[in-house]
CSV table of C-alpha atoms and ligand atoms in Angstrom, one decimal:
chain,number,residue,atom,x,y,z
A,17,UNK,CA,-24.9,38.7,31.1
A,18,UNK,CA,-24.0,37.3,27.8
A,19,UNK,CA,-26.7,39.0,26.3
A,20,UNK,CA,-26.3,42.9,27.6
A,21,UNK,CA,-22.7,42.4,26.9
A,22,UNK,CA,-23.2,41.3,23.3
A,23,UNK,CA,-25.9,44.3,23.5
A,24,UNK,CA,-22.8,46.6,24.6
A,25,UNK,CA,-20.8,45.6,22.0
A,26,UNK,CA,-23.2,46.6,19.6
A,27,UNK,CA,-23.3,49.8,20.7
A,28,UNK,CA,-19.8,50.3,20.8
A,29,UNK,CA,-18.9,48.6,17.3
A,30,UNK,CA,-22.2,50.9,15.7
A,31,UNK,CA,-22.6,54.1,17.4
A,32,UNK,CA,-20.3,56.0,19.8
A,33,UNK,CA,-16.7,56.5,21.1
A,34,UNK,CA,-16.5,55.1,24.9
A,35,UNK,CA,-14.4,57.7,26.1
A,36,UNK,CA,-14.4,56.1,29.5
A,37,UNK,CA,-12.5,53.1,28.2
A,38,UNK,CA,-9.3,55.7,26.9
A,39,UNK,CA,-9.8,57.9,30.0
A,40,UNK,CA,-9.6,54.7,32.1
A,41,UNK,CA,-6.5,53.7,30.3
A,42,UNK,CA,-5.0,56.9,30.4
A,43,UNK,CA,-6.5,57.2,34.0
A,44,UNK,CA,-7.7,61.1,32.9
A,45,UNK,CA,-9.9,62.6,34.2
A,46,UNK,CA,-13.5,63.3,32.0
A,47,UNK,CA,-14.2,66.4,31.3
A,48,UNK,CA,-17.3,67.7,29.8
A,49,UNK,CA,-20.7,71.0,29.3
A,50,UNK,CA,-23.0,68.3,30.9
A,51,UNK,CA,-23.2,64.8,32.8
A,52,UNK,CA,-25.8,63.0,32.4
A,53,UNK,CA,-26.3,60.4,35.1
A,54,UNK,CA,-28.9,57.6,33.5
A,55,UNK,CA,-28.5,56.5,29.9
A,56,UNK,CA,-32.2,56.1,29.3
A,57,UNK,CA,-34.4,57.4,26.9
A,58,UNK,CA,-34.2,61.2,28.9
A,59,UNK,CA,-30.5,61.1,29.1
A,60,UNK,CA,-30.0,60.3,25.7
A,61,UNK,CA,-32.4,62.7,24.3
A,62,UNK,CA,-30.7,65.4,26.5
A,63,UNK,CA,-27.8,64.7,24.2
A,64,UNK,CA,-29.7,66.0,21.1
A,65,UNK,CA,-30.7,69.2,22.8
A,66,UNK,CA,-27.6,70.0,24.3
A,67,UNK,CA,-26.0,69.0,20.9
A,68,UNK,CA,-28.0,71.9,18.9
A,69,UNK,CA,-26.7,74.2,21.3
A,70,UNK,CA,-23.1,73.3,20.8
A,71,UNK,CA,-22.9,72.1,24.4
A,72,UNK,CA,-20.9,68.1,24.9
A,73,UNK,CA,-22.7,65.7,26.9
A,74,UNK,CA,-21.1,62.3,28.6
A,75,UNK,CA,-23.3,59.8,30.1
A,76,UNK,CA,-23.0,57.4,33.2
A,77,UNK,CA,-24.8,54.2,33.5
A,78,UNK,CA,-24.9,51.6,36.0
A,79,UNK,CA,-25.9,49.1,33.2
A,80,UNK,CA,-23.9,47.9,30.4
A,81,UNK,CA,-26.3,49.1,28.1
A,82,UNK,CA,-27.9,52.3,27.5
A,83,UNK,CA,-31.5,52.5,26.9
A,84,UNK,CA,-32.6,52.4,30.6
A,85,UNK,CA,-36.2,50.8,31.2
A,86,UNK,CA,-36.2,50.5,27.2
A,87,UNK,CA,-33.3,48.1,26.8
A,88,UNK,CA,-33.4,46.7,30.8
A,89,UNK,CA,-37.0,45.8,30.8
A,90,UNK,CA,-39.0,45.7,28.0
A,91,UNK,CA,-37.1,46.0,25.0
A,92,UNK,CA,-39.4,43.7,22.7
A,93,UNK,CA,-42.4,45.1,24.2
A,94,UNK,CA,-44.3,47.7,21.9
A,95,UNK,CA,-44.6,51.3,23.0
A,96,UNK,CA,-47.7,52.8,21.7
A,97,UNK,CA,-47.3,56.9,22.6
A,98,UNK,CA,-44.4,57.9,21.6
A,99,UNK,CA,-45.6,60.9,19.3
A,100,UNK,CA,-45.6,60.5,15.5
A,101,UNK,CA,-44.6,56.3,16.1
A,102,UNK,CA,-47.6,54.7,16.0
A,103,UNK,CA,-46.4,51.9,17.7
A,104,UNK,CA,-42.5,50.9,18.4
A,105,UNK,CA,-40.6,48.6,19.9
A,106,UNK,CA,-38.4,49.7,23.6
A,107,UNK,CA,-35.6,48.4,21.9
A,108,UNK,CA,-36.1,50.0,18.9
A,109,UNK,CA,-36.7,53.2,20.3
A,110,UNK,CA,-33.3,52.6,22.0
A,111,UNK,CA,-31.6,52.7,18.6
A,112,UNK,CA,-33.0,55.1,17.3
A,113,UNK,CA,-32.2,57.9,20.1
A,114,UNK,CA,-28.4,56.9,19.7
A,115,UNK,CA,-28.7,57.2,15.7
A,116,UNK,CA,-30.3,60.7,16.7
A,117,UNK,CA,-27.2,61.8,19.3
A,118,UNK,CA,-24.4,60.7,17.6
A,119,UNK,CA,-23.2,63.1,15.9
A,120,UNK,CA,-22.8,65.0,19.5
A,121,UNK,CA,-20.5,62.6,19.9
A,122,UNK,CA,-21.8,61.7,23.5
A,123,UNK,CA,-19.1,60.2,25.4
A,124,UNK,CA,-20.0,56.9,27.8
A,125,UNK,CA,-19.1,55.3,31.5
A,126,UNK,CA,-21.4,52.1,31.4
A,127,UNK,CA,-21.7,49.4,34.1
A,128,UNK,CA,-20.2,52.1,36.2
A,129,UNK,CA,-22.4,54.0,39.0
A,130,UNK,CA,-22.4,57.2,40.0
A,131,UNK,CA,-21.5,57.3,44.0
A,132,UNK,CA,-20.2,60.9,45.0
A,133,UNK,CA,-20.3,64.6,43.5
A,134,UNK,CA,-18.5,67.0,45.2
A,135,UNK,CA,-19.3,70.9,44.0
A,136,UNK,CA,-16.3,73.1,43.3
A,137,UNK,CA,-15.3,76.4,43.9
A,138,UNK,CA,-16.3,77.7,41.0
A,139,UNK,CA,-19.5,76.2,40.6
A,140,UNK,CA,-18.5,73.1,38.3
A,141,UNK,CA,-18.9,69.0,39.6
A,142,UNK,CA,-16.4,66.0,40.0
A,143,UNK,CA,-18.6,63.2,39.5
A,144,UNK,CA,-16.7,59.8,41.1
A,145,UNK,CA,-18.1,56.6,40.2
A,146,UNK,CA,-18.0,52.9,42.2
A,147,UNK,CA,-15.3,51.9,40.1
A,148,UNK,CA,-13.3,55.5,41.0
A,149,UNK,CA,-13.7,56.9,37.0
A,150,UNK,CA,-13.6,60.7,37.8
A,151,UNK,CA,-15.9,63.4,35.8
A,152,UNK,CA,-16.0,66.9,35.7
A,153,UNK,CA,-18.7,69.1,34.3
A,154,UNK,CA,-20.3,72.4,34.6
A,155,UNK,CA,-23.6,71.3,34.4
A,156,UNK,CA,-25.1,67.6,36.2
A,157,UNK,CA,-27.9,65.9,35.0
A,158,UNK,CA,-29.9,63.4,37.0
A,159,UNK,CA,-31.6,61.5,34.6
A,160,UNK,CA,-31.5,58.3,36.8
A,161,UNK,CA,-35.3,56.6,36.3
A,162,UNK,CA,-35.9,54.7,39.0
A,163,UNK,CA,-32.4,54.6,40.2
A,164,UNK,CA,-30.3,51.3,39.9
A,165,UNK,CA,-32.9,47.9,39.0
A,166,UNK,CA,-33.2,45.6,42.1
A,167,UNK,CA,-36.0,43.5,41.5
A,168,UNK,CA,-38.0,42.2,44.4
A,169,UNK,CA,-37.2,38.6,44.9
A,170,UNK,CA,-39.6,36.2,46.7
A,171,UNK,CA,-38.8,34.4,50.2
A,172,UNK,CA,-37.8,31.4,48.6
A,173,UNK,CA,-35.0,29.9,50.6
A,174,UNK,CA,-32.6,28.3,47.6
A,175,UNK,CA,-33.5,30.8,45.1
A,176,UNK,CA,-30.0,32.9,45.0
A,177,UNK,CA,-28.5,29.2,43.8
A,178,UNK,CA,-30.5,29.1,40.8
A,179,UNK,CA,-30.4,32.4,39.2
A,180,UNK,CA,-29.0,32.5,36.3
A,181,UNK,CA,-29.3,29.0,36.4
A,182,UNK,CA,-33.1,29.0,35.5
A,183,UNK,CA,-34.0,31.8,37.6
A,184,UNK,CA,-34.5,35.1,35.9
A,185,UNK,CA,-36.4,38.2,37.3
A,186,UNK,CA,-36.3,40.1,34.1
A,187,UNK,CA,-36.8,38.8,30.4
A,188,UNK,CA,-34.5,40.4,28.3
A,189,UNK,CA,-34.9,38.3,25.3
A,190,UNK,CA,-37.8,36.2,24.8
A,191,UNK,CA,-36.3,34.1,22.2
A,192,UNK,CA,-34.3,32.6,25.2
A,193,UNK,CA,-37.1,30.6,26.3
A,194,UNK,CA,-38.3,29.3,22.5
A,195,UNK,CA,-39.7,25.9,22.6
A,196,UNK,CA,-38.9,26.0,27.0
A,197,UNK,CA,-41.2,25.3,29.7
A,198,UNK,CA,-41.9,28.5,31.9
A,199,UNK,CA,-43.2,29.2,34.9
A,200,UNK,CA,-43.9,33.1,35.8
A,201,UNK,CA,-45.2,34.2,39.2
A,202,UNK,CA,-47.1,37.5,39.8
A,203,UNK,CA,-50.4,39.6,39.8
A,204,UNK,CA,-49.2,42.6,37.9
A,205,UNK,CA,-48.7,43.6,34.1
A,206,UNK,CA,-45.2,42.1,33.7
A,207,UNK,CA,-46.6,38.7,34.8
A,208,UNK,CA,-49.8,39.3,33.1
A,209,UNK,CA,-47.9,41.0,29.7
A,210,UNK,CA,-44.9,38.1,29.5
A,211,UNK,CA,-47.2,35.5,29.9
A,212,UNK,CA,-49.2,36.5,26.9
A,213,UNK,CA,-46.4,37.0,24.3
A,214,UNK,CA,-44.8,34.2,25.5
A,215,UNK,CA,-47.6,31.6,25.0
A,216,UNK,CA,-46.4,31.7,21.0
A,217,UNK,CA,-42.8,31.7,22.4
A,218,UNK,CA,-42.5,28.9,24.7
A,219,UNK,CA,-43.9,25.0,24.9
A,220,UNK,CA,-45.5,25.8,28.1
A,221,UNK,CA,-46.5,28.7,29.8
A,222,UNK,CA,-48.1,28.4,33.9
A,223,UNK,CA,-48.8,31.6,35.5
A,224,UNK,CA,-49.3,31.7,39.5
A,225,UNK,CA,-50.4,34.0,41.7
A,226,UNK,CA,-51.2,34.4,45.2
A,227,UNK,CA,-54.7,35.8,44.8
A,228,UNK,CA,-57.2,35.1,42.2
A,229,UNK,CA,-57.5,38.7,41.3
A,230,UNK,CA,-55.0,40.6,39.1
A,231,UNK,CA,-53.7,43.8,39.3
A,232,UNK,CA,-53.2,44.5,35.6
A,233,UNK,CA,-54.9,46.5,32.8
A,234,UNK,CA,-57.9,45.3,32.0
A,235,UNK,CA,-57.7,44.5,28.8
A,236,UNK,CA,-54.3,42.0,29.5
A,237,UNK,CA,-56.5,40.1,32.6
A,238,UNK,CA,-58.8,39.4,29.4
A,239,UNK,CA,-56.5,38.0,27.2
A,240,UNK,CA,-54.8,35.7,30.1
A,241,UNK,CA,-58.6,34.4,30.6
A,242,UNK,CA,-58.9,33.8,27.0
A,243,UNK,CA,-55.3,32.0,26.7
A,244,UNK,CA,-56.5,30.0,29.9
A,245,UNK,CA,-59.8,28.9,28.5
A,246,UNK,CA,-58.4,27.9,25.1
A,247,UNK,CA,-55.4,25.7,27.0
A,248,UNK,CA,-52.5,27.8,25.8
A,249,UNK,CA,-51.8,29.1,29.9
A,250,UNK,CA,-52.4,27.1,33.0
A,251,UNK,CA,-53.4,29.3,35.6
A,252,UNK,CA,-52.9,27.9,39.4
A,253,UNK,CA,-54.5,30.7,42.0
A,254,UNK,CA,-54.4,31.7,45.1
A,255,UNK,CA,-50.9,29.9,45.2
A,256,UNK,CA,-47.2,30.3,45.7
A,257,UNK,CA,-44.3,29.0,44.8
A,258,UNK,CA,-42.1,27.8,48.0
A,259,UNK,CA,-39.7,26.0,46.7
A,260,UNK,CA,-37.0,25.5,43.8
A,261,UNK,CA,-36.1,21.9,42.6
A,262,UNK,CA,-33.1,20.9,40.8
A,263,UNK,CA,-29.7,20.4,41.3
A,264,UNK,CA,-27.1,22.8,39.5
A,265,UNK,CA,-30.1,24.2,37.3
A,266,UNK,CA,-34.1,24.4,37.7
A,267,UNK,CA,-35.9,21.4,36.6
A,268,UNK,CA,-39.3,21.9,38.8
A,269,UNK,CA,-40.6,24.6,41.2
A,270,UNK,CA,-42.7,23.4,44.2
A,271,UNK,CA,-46.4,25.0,44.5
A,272,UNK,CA,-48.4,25.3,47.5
A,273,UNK,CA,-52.2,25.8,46.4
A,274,UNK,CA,-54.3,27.3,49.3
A,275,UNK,CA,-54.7,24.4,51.6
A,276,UNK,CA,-53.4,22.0,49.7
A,277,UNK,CA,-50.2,19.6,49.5
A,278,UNK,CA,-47.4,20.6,48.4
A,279,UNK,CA,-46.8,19.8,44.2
A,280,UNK,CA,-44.2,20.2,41.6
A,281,UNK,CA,-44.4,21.8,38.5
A,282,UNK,CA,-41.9,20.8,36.1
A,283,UNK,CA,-40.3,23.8,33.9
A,284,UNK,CA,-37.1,25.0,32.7
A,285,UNK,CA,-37.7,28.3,33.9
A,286,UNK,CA,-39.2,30.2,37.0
A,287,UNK,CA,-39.4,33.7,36.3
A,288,UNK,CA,-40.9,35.7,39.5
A,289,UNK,CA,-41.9,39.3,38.0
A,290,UNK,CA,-42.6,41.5,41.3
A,291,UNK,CA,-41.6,44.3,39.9
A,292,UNK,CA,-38.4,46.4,40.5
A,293,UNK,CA,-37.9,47.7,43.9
A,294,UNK,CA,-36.9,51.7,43.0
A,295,UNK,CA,-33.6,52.9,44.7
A,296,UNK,CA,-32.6,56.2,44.5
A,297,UNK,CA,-29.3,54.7,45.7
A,298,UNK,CA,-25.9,57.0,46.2
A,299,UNK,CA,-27.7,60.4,44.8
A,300,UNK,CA,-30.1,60.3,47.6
A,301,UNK,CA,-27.2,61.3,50.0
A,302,UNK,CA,-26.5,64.2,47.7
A,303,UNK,CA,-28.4,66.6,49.7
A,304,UNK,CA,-30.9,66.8,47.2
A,305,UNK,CA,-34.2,67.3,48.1
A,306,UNK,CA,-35.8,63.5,47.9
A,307,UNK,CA,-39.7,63.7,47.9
A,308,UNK,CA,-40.9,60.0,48.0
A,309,UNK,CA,-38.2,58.3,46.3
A,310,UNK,CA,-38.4,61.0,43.5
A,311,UNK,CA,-35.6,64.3,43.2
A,312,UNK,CA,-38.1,67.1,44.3
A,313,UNK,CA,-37.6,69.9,41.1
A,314,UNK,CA,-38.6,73.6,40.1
A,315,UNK,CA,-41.2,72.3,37.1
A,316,UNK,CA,-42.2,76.0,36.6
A,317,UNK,CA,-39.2,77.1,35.4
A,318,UNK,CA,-36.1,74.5,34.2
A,319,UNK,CA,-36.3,71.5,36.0
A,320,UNK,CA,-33.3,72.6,38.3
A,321,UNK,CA,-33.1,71.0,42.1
A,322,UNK,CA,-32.2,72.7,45.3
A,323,UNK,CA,-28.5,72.6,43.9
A,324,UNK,CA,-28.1,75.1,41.5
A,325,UNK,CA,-26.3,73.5,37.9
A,326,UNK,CA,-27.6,70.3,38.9
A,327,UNK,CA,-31.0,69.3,37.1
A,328,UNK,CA,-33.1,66.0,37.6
A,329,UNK,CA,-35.6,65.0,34.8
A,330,UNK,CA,-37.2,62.0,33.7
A,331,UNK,CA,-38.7,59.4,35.8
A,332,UNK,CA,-36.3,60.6,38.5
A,333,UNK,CA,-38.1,63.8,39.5
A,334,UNK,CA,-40.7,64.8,41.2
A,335,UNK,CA,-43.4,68.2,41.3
A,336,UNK,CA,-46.8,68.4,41.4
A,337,UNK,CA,-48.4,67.2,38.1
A,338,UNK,CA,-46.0,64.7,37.3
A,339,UNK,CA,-45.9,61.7,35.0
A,340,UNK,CA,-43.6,59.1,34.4
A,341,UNK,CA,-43.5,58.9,31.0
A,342,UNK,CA,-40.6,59.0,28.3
A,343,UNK,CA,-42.5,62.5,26.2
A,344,UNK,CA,-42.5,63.9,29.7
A,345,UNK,CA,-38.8,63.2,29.9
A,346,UNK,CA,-37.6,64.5,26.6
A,347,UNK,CA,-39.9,67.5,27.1
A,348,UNK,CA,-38.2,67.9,30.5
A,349,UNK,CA,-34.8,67.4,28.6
A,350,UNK,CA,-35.1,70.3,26.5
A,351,UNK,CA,-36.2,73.1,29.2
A,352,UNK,CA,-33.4,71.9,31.4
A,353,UNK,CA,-31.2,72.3,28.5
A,354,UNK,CA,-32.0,76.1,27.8
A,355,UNK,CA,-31.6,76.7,31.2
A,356,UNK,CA,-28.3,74.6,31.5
A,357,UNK,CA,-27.0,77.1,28.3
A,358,UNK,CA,-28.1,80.2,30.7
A,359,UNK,CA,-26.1,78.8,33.7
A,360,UNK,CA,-22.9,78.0,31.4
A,361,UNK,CA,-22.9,81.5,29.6
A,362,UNK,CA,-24.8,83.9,31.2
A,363,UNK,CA,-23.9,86.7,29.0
A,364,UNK,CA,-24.7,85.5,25.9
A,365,UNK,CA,-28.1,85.6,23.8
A,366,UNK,CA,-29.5,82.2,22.5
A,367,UNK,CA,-32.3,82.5,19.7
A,368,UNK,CA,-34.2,79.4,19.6
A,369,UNK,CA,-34.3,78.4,15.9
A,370,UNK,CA,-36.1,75.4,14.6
A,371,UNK,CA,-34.2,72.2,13.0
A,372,UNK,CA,-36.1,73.2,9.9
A,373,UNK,CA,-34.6,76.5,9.4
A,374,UNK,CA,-31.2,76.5,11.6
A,375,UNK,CA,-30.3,72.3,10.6
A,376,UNK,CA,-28.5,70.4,12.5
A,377,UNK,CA,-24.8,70.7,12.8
A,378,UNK,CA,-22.9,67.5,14.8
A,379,UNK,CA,-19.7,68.1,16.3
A,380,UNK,CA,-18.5,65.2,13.9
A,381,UNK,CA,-18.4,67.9,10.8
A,382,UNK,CA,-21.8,66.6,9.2
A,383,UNK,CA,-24.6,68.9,8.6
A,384,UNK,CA,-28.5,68.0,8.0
A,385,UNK,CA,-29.9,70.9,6.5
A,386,UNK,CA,-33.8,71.2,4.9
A,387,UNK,CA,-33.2,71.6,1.1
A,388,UNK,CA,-34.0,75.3,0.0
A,389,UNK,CA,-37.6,76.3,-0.5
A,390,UNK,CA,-38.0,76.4,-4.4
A,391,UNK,CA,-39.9,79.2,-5.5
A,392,UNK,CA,-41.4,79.2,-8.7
A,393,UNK,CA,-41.7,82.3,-10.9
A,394,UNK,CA,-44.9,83.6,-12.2
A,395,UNK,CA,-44.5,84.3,-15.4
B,413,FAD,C1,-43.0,47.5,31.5
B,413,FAD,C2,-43.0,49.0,31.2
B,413,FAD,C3,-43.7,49.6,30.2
B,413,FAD,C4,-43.7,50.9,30.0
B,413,FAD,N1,-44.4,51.5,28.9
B,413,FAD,C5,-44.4,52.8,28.7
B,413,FAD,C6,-45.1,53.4,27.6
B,413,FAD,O1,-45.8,52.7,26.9
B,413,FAD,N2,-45.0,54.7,27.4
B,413,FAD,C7,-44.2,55.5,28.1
B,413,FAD,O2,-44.1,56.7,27.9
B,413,FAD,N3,-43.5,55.0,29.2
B,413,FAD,C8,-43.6,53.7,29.5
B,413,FAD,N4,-42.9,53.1,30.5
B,413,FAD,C9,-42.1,54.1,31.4
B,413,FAD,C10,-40.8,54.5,30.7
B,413,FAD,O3,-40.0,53.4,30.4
B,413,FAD,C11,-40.1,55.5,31.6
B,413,FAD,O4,-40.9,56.6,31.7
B,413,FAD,C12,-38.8,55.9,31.0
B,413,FAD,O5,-37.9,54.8,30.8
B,413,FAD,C13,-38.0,56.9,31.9
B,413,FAD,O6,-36.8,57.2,31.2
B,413,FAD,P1,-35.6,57.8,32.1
B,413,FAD,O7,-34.5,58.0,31.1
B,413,FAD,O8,-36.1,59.0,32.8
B,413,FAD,O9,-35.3,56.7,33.1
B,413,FAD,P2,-34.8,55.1,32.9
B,413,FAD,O10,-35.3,54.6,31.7
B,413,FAD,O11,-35.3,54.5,34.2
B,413,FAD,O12,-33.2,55.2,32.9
B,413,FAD,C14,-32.5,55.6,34.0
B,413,FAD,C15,-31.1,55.0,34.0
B,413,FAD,O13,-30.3,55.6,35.0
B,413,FAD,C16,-29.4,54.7,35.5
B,413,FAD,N5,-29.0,55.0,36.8
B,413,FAD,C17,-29.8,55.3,37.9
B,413,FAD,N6,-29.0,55.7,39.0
B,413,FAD,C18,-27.7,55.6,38.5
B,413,FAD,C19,-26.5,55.9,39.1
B,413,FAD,N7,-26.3,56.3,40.4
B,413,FAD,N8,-25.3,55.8,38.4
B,413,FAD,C20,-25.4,55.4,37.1
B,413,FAD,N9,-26.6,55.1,36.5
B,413,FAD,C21,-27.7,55.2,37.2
B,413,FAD,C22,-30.2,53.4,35.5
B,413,FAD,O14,-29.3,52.3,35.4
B,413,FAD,C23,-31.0,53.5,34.2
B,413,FAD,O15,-30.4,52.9,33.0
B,413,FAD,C24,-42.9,51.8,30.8
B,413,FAD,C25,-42.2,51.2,31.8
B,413,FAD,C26,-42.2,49.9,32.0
B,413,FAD,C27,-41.4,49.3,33.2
């Protein structure tokens, strides 16, 4: 908690203006070209494209932090396709999107959810939140990833007393756990993926699993056999944890091996990494079309939903083809943005022109231009 809201803070001291916090103080209502409902890396890249076509984007996010999966998830974990980075950190990537949008000027609601829309007459949104912030825009775009984080928890009886108290089911920072004892359950690439990096992080690192058999990439199931056979990671398989010991924080987690007594494990930390249970939540009673979980969209054309002026792109959507990835999302981004420009003035002509040529003009009164070409004379 400390640490997103030290991560807000950031944000807010570095980057952007959080409208929401004058709008709720002068209890206004928002007003804005396009809402963007998910703060990850396709709803802040949407900013950009709007941005170059003079259009003003604000952003909702149920967490305190924008970034989405980036900054929720896996922000020290490196990201290795993200075109022309060879390799960069979630978290990293995080920054740099908001040192990309900000001259747009993007306005913020965070650790606010979007819970009803209700279409006007003519044809704009109000967009209410959980904690009643009101926003109204011609254009809404669902750029809601998996929809708000609930991680699966295991049937552990005690376990709600201890989180936060020893319990985490997401690492935020590893360099919370330097020099700590830590026990991670799971058969999947978090569990696999943590409990590699954080063999040089923490003084003890036991993974468990219910089955001997992982369900990770190859190539991380390799490294947890080589960390095992050179001591640095005790593996206990087919086994679960059943029970959490300690009294106001964890000290110990009780293990049940496959018929075998109960034993303890001592640690300061049980981190179970299940993986996130996706929830659409509110927007699936938009009267969207939902397609397994997923905002069913026209990929042959702009991205738009059965709604007309309300988009869905990103991890969010669905249509045949699809990938979840973040270059699928910003490619997403800018289609639905051209289209959004259509929708919003329907009589006038846009001519594409490249950053190169046209520059970039922020709504804060800078402007990146490309120098001139030099041309030399012949003599
Ligand atoms: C461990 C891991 C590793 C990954 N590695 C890669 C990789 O190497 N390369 C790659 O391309 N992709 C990778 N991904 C996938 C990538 O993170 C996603 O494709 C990307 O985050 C999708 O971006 P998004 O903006 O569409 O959604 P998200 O990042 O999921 O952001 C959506 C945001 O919407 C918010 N939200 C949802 N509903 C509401 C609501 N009702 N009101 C307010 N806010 C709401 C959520 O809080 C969230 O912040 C990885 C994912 C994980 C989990």
């Amino acid at each position: 908690m400390l640490q997103s809201l030290t991560r807000s803070l950031t944000y807010i001291k570095d980057l952007i203006r959080i409208q929401s916090y004058e709008v709720l103080k002068n209890k206004k209502m928002i007003t804005t070209d396009i809402l963007i409902i998910g703060a990850g890396p396709t709803g802040l890249f949407t900013v950009f494209e709007a941005g170059l076509l003079k259009l003003r984007c604000h952003l909702i996010d149920a967490l305190p932090q924008a970034g989405g999966q980036c900054s929720e998830i896996y922000p020290k974990k490196p990201i290795y396709d993200i075109p022309a980075y060879p390799e960069i950190l979630a978290g990293d990537l995080t920054h740099k999107l908001m040192e990309q949008i900000k001259q747009f000027e993007p306005g913020f609601t965070l650790g606010e959810r979007a819970e009803t829309i209700d279409k006007q007459e003519d044809g704009t949104f109000i967009v209410t939140t959980n904690k009643g912030t009101e926003h109204h825009a011609k254009i809404v775009a669902i750029a809601g990833g998996l929809g708000s984080f609930e991680p699966r928890k295991p049937p552990i009886p005690n376990i709600a007393d201890f989180e936060d108290k020893g319990v985490e089911y997401i690492i935020r920072d590893p360099e919370f756990y330097r020099n700590k004892k830590v026990v991670i359950s799971g058969g999947g690439d978090s569990a696999l993926d943590w409990s590699i990096f954080l063999t040089d992080v923490a003084s003890s690192v036991t993974l468990i699993h219910r089955r001997n058999e992982f369900r990770g990439a190859l190539d991380s199931v390799d490294k947890v056999q080589e960390l095992k056979d050179a001591g640095k990671i005790t593996m206990i398989t087919p086994a679960e944890v059943k029970g959490i010991v300690g009294t106001d924080k964890v000290t110990g987690v009780s293990v049940v091996k496959k018929g075998e007594e109960p034993v303890t494990i001592n640690t300061d930390h049980f981190i179970p990494l299940f993986g996130l249970s996706p929830k659409l939540g509110p927007i699936a009673n938009w009267g969207l079309e939902i397609e397994k979980n997923a905002i069913k969209v026209d990929n042959s054309l702009d991205y738009q939903t059965n709604i007309p002026g309300i988009y869905a792109i990103g991890d969010v959507n669905t249509y045949p083809g699809k990938l979840k990835l973040i270059l699928c999302g910003f490619h997403e981004a800018t289609l639905m943005c051209q289209s959004a420009y259509k929708r919003i003035f329907p009589d006038k002509k846009y001519v594409m022109k490249y950053t190169t040529v046209g520059g970039v003009e922020g709504f804060d009164g800078t402007k990146k231009e490309a120098p001139k070409a030099v041309v030399k004379k012949i003599e």
